[in-house]
Coordinates of C-alpha atoms in Angstrom, one line a residue:
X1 CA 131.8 121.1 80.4
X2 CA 132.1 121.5 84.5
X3 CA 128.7 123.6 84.2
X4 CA 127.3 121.0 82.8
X5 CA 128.4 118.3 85.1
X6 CA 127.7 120.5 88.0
X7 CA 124.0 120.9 86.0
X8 CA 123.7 117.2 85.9
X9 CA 124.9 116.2 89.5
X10 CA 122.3 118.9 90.9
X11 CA 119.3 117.6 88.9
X12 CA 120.3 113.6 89.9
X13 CA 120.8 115.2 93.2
X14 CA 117.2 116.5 93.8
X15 CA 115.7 113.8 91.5
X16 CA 116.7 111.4 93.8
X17 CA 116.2 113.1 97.1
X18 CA 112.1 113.8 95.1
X19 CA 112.3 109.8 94.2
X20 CA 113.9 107.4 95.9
X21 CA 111.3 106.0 97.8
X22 CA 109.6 105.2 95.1
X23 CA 112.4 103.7 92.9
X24 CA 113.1 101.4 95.6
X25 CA 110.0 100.2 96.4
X26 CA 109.7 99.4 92.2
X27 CA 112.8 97.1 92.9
X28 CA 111.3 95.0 96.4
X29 CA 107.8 95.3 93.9
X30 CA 109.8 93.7 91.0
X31 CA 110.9 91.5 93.2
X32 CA 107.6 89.8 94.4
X33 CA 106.3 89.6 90.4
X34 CA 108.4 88.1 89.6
X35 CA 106.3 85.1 91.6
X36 CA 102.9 86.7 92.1
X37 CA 100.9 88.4 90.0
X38 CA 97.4 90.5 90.2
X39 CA 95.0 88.1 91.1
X40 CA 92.2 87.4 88.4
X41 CA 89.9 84.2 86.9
X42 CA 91.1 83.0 83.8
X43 CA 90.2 79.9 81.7
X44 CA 92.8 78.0 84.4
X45 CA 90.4 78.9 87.5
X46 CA 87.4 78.0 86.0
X47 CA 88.4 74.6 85.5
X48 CA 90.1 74.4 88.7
X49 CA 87.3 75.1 90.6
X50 CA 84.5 73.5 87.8
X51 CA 82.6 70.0 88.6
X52 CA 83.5 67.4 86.2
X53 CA 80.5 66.8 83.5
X54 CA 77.8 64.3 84.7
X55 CA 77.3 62.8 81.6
X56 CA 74.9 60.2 82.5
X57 CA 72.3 63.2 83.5
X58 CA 72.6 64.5 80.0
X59 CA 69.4 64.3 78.0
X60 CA 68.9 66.9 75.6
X61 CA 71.4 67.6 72.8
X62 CA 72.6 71.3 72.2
X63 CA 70.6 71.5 69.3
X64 CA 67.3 71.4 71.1
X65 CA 68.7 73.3 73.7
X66 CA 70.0 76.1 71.1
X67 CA 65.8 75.9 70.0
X68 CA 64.7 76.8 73.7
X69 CA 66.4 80.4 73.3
X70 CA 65.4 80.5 70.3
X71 CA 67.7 81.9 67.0
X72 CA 70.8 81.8 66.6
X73 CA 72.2 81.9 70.6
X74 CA 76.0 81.5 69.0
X75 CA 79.0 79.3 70.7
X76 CA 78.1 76.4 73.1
X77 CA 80.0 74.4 75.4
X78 CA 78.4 71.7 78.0
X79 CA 79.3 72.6 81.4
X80 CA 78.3 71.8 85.0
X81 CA 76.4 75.1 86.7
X82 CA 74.7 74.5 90.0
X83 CA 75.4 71.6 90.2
X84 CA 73.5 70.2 86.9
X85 CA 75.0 69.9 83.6
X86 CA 73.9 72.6 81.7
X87 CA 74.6 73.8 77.7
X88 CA 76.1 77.5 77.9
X89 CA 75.4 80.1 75.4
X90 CA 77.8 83.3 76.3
X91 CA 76.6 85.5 73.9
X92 CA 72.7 85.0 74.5
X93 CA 73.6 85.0 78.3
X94 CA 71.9 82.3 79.5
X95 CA 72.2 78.0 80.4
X96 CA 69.8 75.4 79.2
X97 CA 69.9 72.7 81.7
X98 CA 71.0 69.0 79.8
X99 CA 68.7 67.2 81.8
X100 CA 65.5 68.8 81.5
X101 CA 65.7 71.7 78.8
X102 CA 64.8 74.3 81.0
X103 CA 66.4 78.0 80.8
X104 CA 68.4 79.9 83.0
X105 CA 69.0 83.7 82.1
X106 CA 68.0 85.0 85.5
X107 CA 70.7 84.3 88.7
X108 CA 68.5 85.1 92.1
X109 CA 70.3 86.0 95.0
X110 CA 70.2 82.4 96.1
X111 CA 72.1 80.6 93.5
X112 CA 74.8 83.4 93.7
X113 CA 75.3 82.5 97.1
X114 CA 75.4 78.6 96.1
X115 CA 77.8 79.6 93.2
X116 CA 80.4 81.4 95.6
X117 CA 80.1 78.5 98.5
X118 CA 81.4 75.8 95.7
X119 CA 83.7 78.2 94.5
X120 CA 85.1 78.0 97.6
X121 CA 84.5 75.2 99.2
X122 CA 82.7 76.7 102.4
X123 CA 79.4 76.7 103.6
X124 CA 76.9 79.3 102.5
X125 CA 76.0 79.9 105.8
X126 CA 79.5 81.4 106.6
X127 CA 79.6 83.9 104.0
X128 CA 79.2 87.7 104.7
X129 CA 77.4 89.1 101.5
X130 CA 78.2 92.4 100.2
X131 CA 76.8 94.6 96.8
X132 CA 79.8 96.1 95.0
X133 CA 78.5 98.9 92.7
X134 CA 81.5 101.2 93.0
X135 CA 85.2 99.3 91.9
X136 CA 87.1 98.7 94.8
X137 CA 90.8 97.4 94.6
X138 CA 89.8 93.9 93.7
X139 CA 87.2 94.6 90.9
X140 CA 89.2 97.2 89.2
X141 CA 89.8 95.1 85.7
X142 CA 85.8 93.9 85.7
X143 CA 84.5 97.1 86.7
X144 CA 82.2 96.8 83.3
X145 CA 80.8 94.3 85.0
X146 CA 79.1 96.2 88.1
X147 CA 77.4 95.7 90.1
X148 CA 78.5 92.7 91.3
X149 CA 77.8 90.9 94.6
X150 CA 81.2 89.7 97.1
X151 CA 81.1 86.9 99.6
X152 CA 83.7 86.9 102.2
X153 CA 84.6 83.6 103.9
X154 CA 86.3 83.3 107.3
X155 CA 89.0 81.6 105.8
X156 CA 90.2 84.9 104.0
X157 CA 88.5 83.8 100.4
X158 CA 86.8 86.7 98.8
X159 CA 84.2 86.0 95.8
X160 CA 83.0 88.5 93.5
X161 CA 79.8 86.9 91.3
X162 CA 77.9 88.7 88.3
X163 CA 74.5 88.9 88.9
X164 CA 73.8 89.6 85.0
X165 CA 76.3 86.5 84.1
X166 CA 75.8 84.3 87.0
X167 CA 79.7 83.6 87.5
X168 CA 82.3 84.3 89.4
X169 CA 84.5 87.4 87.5
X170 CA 87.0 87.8 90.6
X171 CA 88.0 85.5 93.3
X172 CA 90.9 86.5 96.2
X173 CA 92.6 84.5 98.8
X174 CA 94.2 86.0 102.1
X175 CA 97.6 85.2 100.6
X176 CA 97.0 86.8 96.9
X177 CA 95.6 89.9 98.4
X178 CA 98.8 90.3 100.7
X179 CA 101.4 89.3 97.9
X180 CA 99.4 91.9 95.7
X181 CA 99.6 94.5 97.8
X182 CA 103.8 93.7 97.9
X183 CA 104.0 93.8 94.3
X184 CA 101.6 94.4 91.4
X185 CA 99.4 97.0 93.1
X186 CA 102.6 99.4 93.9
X187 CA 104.2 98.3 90.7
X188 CA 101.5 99.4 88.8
X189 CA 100.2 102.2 91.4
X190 CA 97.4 100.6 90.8
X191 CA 95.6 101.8 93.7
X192 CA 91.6 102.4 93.2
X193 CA 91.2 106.5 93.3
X194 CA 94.0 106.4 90.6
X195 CA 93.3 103.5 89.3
X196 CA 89.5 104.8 87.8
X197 CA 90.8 107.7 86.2
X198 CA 92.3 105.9 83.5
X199 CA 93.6 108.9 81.3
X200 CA 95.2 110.5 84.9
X201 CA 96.9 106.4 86.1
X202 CA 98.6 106.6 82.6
X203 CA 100.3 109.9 82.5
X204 CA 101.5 109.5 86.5
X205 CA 102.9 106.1 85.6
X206 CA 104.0 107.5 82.2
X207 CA 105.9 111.4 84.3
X208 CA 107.2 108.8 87.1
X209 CA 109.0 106.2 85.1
X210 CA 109.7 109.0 82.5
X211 CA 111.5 110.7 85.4
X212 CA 113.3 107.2 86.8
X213 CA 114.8 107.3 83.5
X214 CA 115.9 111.1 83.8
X215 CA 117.4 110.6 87.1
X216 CA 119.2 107.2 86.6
X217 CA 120.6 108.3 82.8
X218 CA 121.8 111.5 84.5
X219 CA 123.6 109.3 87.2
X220 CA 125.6 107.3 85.3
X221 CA 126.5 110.6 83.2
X222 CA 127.9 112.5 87.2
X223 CA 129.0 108.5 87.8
X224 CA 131.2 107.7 84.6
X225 CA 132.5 111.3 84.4
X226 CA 133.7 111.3 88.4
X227 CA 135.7 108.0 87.8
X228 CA 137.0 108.5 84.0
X229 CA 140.1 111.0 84.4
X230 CA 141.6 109.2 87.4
X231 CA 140.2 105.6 87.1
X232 CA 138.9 105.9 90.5
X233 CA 135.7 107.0 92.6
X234 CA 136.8 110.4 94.5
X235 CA 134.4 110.2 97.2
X236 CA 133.9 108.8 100.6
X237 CA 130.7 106.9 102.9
X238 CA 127.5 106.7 101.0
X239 CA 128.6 108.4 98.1
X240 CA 131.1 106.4 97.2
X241 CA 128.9 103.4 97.7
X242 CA 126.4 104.6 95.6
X243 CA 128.4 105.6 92.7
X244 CA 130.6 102.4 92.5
X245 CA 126.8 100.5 92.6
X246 CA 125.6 103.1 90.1
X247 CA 128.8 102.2 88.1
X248 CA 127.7 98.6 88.1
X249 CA 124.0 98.6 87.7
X250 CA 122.9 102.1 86.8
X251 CA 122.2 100.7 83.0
X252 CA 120.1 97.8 84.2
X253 CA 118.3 100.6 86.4
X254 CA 117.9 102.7 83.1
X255 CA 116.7 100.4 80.6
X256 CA 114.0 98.8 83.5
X257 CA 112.5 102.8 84.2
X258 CA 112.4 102.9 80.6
X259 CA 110.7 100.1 79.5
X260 CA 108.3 100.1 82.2
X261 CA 107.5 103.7 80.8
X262 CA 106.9 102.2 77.4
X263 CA 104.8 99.5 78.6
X264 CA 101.9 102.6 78.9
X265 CA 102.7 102.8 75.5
X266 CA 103.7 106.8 75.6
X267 CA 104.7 106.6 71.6
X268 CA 102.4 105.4 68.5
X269 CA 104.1 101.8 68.5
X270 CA 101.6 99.5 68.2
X271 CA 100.5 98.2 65.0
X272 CA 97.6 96.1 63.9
X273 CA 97.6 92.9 63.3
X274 CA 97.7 91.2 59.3
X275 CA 95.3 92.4 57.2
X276 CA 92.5 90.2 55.5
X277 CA 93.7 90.0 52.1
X278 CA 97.5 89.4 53.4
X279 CA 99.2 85.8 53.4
X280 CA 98.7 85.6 56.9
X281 CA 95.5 87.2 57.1
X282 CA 94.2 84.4 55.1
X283 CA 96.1 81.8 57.1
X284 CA 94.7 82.7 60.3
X285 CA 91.1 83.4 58.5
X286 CA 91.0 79.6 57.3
X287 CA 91.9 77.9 60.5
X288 CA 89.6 80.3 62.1
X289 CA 87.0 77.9 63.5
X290 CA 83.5 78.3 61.5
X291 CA 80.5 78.0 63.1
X292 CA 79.6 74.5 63.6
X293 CA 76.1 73.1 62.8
X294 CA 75.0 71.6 66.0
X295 CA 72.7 69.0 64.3
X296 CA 76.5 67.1 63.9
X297 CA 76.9 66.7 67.7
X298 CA 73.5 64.8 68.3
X299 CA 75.6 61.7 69.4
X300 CA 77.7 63.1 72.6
X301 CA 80.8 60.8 73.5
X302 CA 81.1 57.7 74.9
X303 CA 81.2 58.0 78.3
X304 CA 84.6 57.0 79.4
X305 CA 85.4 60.0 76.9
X306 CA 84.2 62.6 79.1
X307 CA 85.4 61.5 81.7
X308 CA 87.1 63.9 83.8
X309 CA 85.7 66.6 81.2
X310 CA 85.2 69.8 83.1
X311 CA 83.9 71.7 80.0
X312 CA 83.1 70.2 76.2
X313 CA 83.2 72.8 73.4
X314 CA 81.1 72.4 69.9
X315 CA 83.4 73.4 67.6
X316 CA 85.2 72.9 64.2
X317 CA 88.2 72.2 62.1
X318 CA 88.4 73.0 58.6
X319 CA 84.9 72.8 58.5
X320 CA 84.4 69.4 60.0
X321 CA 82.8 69.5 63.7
X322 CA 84.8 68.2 66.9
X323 CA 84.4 68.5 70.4
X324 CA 86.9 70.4 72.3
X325 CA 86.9 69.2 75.8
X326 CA 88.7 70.4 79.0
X327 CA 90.3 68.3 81.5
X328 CA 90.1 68.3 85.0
X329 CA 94.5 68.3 85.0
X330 CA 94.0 71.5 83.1
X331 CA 94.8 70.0 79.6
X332 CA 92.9 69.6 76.9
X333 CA 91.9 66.8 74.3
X334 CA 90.3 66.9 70.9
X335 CA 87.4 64.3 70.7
X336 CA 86.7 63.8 66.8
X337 CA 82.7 63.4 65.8
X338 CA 82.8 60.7 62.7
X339 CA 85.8 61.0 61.3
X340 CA 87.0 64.3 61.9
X341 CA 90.1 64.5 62.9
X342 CA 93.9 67.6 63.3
X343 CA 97.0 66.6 62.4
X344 CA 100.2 68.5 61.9
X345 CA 99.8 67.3 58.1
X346 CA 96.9 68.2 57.6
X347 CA 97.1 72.2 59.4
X348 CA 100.0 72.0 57.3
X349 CA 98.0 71.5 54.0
X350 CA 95.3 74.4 55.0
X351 CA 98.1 76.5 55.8
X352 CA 99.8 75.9 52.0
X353 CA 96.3 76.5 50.6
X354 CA 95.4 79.5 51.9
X355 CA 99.0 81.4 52.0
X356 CA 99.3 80.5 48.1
X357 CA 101.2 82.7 46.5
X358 CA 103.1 83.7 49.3
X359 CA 105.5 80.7 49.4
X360 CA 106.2 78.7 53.1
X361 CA 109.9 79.5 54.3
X362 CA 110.2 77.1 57.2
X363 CA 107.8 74.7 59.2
X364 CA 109.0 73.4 62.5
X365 CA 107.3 71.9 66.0
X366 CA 108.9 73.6 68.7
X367 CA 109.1 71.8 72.1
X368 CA 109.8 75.1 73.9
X369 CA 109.4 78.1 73.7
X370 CA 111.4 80.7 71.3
X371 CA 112.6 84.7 71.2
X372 CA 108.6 85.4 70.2
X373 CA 106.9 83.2 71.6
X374 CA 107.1 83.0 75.6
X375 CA 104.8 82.4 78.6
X376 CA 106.3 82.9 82.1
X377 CA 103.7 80.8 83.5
X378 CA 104.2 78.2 80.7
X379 CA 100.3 78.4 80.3
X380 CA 100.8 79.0 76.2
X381 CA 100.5 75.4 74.6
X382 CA 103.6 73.4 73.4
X383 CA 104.3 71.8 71.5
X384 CA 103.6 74.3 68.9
X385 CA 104.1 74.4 65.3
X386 CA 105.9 77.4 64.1
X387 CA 105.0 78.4 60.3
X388 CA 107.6 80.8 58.6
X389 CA 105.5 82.6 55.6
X390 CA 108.0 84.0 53.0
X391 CA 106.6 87.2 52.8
X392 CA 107.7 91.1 53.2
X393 CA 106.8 91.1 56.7
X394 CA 109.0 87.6 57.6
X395 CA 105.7 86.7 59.7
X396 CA 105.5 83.6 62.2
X397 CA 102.6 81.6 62.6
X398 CA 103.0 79.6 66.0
X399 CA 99.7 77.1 65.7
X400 CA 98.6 74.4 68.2
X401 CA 98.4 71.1 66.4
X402 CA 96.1 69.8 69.0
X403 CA 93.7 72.2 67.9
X404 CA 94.3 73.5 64.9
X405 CA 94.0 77.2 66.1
X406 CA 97.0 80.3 65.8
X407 CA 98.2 80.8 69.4
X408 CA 100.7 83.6 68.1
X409 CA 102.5 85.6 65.6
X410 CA 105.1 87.8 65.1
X411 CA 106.2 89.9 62.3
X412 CA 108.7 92.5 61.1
X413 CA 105.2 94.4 60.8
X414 CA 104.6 93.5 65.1
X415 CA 105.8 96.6 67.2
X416 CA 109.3 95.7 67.7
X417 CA 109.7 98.1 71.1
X418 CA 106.7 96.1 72.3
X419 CA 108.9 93.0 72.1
X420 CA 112.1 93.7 72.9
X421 CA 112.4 97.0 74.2
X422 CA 109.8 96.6 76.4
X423 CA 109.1 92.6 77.3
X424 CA 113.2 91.9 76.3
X425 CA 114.5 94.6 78.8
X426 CA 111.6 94.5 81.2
X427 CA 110.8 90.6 81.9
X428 CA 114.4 89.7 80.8
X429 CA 112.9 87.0 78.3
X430 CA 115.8 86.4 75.9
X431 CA 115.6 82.9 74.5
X432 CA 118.9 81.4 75.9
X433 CA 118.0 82.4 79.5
X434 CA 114.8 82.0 79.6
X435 CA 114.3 78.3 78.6
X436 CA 117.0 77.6 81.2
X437 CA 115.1 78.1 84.7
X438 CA 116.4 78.8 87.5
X439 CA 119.1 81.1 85.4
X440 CA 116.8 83.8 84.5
X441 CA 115.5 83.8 88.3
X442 CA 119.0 83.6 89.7
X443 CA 120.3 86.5 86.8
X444 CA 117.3 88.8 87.3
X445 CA 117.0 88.6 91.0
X446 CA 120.9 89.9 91.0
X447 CA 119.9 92.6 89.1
X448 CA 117.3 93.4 90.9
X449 CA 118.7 93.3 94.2
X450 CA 121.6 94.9 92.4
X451 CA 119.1 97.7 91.1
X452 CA 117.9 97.9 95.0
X453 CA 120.8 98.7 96.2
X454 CA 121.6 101.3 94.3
X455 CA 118.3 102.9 95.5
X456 CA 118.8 102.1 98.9
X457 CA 122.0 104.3 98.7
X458 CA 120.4 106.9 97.7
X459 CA 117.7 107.2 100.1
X460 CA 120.5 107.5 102.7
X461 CA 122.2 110.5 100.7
X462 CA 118.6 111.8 100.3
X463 CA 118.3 112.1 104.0
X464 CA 121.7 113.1 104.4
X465 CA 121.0 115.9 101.9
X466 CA 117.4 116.9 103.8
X467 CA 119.0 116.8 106.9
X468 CA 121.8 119.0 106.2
X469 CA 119.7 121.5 103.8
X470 CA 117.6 121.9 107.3
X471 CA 120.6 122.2 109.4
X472 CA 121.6 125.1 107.1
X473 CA 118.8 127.0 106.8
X474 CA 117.8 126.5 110.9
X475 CA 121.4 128.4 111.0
X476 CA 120.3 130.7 108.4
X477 CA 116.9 131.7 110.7
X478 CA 119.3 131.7 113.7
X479 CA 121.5 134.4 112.6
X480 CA 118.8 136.3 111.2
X481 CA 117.1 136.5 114.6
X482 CA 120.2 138.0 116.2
X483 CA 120.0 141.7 117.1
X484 CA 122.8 143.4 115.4
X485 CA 125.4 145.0 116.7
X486 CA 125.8 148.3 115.1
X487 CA 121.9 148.8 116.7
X488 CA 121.7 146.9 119.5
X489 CA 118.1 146.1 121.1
X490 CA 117.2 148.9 124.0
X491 CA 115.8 147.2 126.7

């Protein structure tokens, strides 16, 4: 038993002395995400930065402007681009202009300038234009996307604009780049020559955190061992310090090395999602939006219905068609065409219909979030309804009455270490704290800082450990450089 103690205080001892620096700075990097994240453009920054629709310029209908590209061009939505209300077709990868039918599939260098300067809000003349056809640290999640042309602004604002897509795919201020580089980039070590070597970032942040785990399990092994027979810590300074915080927040440091190592998904976990001929599979299949037939949305709205509309989807509900349309507050609104219409009741009907057999355990509209259903930026939709099938799985539909689509599901059949093991241990997102902010930020900043300072410590018994290891073997050299006695040097 002391071998093995003596075994397991020499390992934590070197693990640390290899690691510290890096465990800390996972703590001070945990700290900062928990506010920041990596800077990106989502649906939320389009709309932020979008022009609301000029309606009163709109004279073609997306029908005929579907007919300009000829086929079938797939989803449209009505959009301002350049500065002219235009019909967008993502999949053909082109804009018909509303007001006089002509295409757009080709983005000259010109317009990508004018597309970054309203972006930003700064004059065109002021920007410093760049090619990116190699990822740098800002373009590593749209690197598919290359090349792509950046415009830097004096006022710190970066722009990254696809010249194939002719939009903006990345956009950085002074202040995201800085808090990035505080927390997500070293977090992740998501630093660009890793970074592109996908197979090589995932086994480094796999070993590391793999090793975090090692080092801090072994800890409270030499930690709980030291203090059981006696009740009390027998050391003095630093060491003492360290193992009394190790005592106290070693698990928390354990469980967060560990779940951050599962987040890269080491093990076979994940599952996929509900089969096609499943209860669910057929729930989420019929309020699946179909295909709308754009000769339905020859009428647009009235006016004073788009207003403030940054962005108007053609879409569909239970086969009937119904605009979708974006707000400029970042909400969103169903406009019904005729008498279309989505109603609880009615998603609750299609929902019966299409699970039949399979029996419905429990409907009920949720006003916040629950244990599966979470959003730290409180960007998922609520109020949601929740849909319990009775099935082997126990699956959970969580559906957005406004639109009639499934936002989420869970089931016995999800990945539970995805969940809780990794999301539960990592982001601290248990129900009864997390719908009770500032708690979770008051509970997980202690933990963190509590989790700091336990690696703080140990960089100070790392160096203590260096420094003395040097002091010996300097001695060690010293002594062997003296002439011996028995034949002493002849002069």
């Amino acid at each position: 038993m002391k071998a093995l103690r003596r075994f397991a205080i020499l390992c934590h001892r070197w693990m640390g002395v290899a690691f510290c620096l890096l465990f800390s700075w996972w703590f001070v990097s945990g700290i900062f995400m928990m506010y920041s994240d990596y800077p990106s453009v989502g649906p939320r920054e389009y709309l932020a930065h979008a022009r609301a629709i000029d309606s009163a310029r709109v004279m073609l209908t997306a029908r005929h402007a579907a007919e300009r590209l000829g086929g079938d061009p797939g989803p449209v939505e009505l959009v301002m681009f350049d500065g002219r209300p235009a019909y967008r077709f993502r999949e053909a990868g082109g804009f018909v202009y509303a007001d006089d039918g002509s295409v757009q599939d080709q983005y000259p260098k010109d317009m990508l300038l004018r597309i970054a300067s309203q972006w930003t809000g700064q004059p065109s003349a002021a920007a410093r234009v760049q090619e990116v056809v190699q990822p740098d640290q800002w373009t590593l999640g749209v690197r598919g996307l290359l090349p792509l042309w950046k415009y830097t602004f004096a006022d710190g604002q970066q722009v990254y604009v696809s010249e194939s897509a002719g939009e903006v795919v990345q956009a950085t201020t002074r202040g995201s780049r800085i808090l990035a580089e505080l927390g997500p980039i070293p977090h992740w070590l998501y630093y660009t020559p890793l970074r592109v070597r996908s197979k090589l970032w995932t086994r480094v942040v796999v070993w590391l955190s793999g090793a975090a785990t090692v080092a801090a399990l072994l800890g409270l092994v030499v930690g709980i061992t030291a203090w059981w027979p006696s009740k009390r810590v027998p050391y003095t300074g630093q060491k003492r310090l360290h193992t009394i915080l190790g005592l106290f927040f070693g698990v928390i440091a354990c469980t967060w090395a560990f779940s951050g190592m599962l987040s890269m998904e080491p093990f076979p976990v994940s599952r996929p999602g509900p089969r096609a001929d499943t209860a669910a599979g057929r729930v989420i299949a019929a309020l699946r939006p179909a295909p709308p037939k754009l000769a339905d949305f020859d009428m647009l709205p009235p006016r004073e219905d788009l207003a403030q509309v940054k962005s108007l989807a053609f879409t569909s509900f239970d086969g009937e068609p119904l605009y979708l349309a974006a707000l400029a507050s970042g909400e969103t609104k169903i406009i019904p065409v005729g008498n279309s219409q989505v109603d609880a009741a009615r998603i609750g009907q299609i929902v019966t219909r299409a699970a039949a057999p399979t029996a419905i355990a429990e409907r009920t509209l949720l006003t916040q979030y629950d244990a599966y259903y979470v959003d730290r930026h409180g960007e998922r939709p609520l109020p949601v309804l929740r849909v319990a099938l009775d099935d082997p799985d126990h699956t959970r539909l969580y559906i957005d009455p406004l639109t009639g689509q499934v936002v989420g599901l869970h089931s016995d059949h999800s990945s539970f270490v995805t969940r809780w093991l990794y999301h539960g241990l990592h982001s601290m997102d248990f129900p009864w704290l997390y719908n009770h902010r500032p708690a979770w930020d008051v509970v997980v900043l202690a933990l963190m800082l509590g989790g700091l300072s336990v690696s703080v410590t140990s960089v100070i018994l790392a160096w203590q450990v260096l420094r003395r290891t040097g002091s010996q073997a300097a001695w060690r050299r010293r002594r062997n450089a003296r002439p011996s006695s028995a034949n002493p040097a002849r002069p």
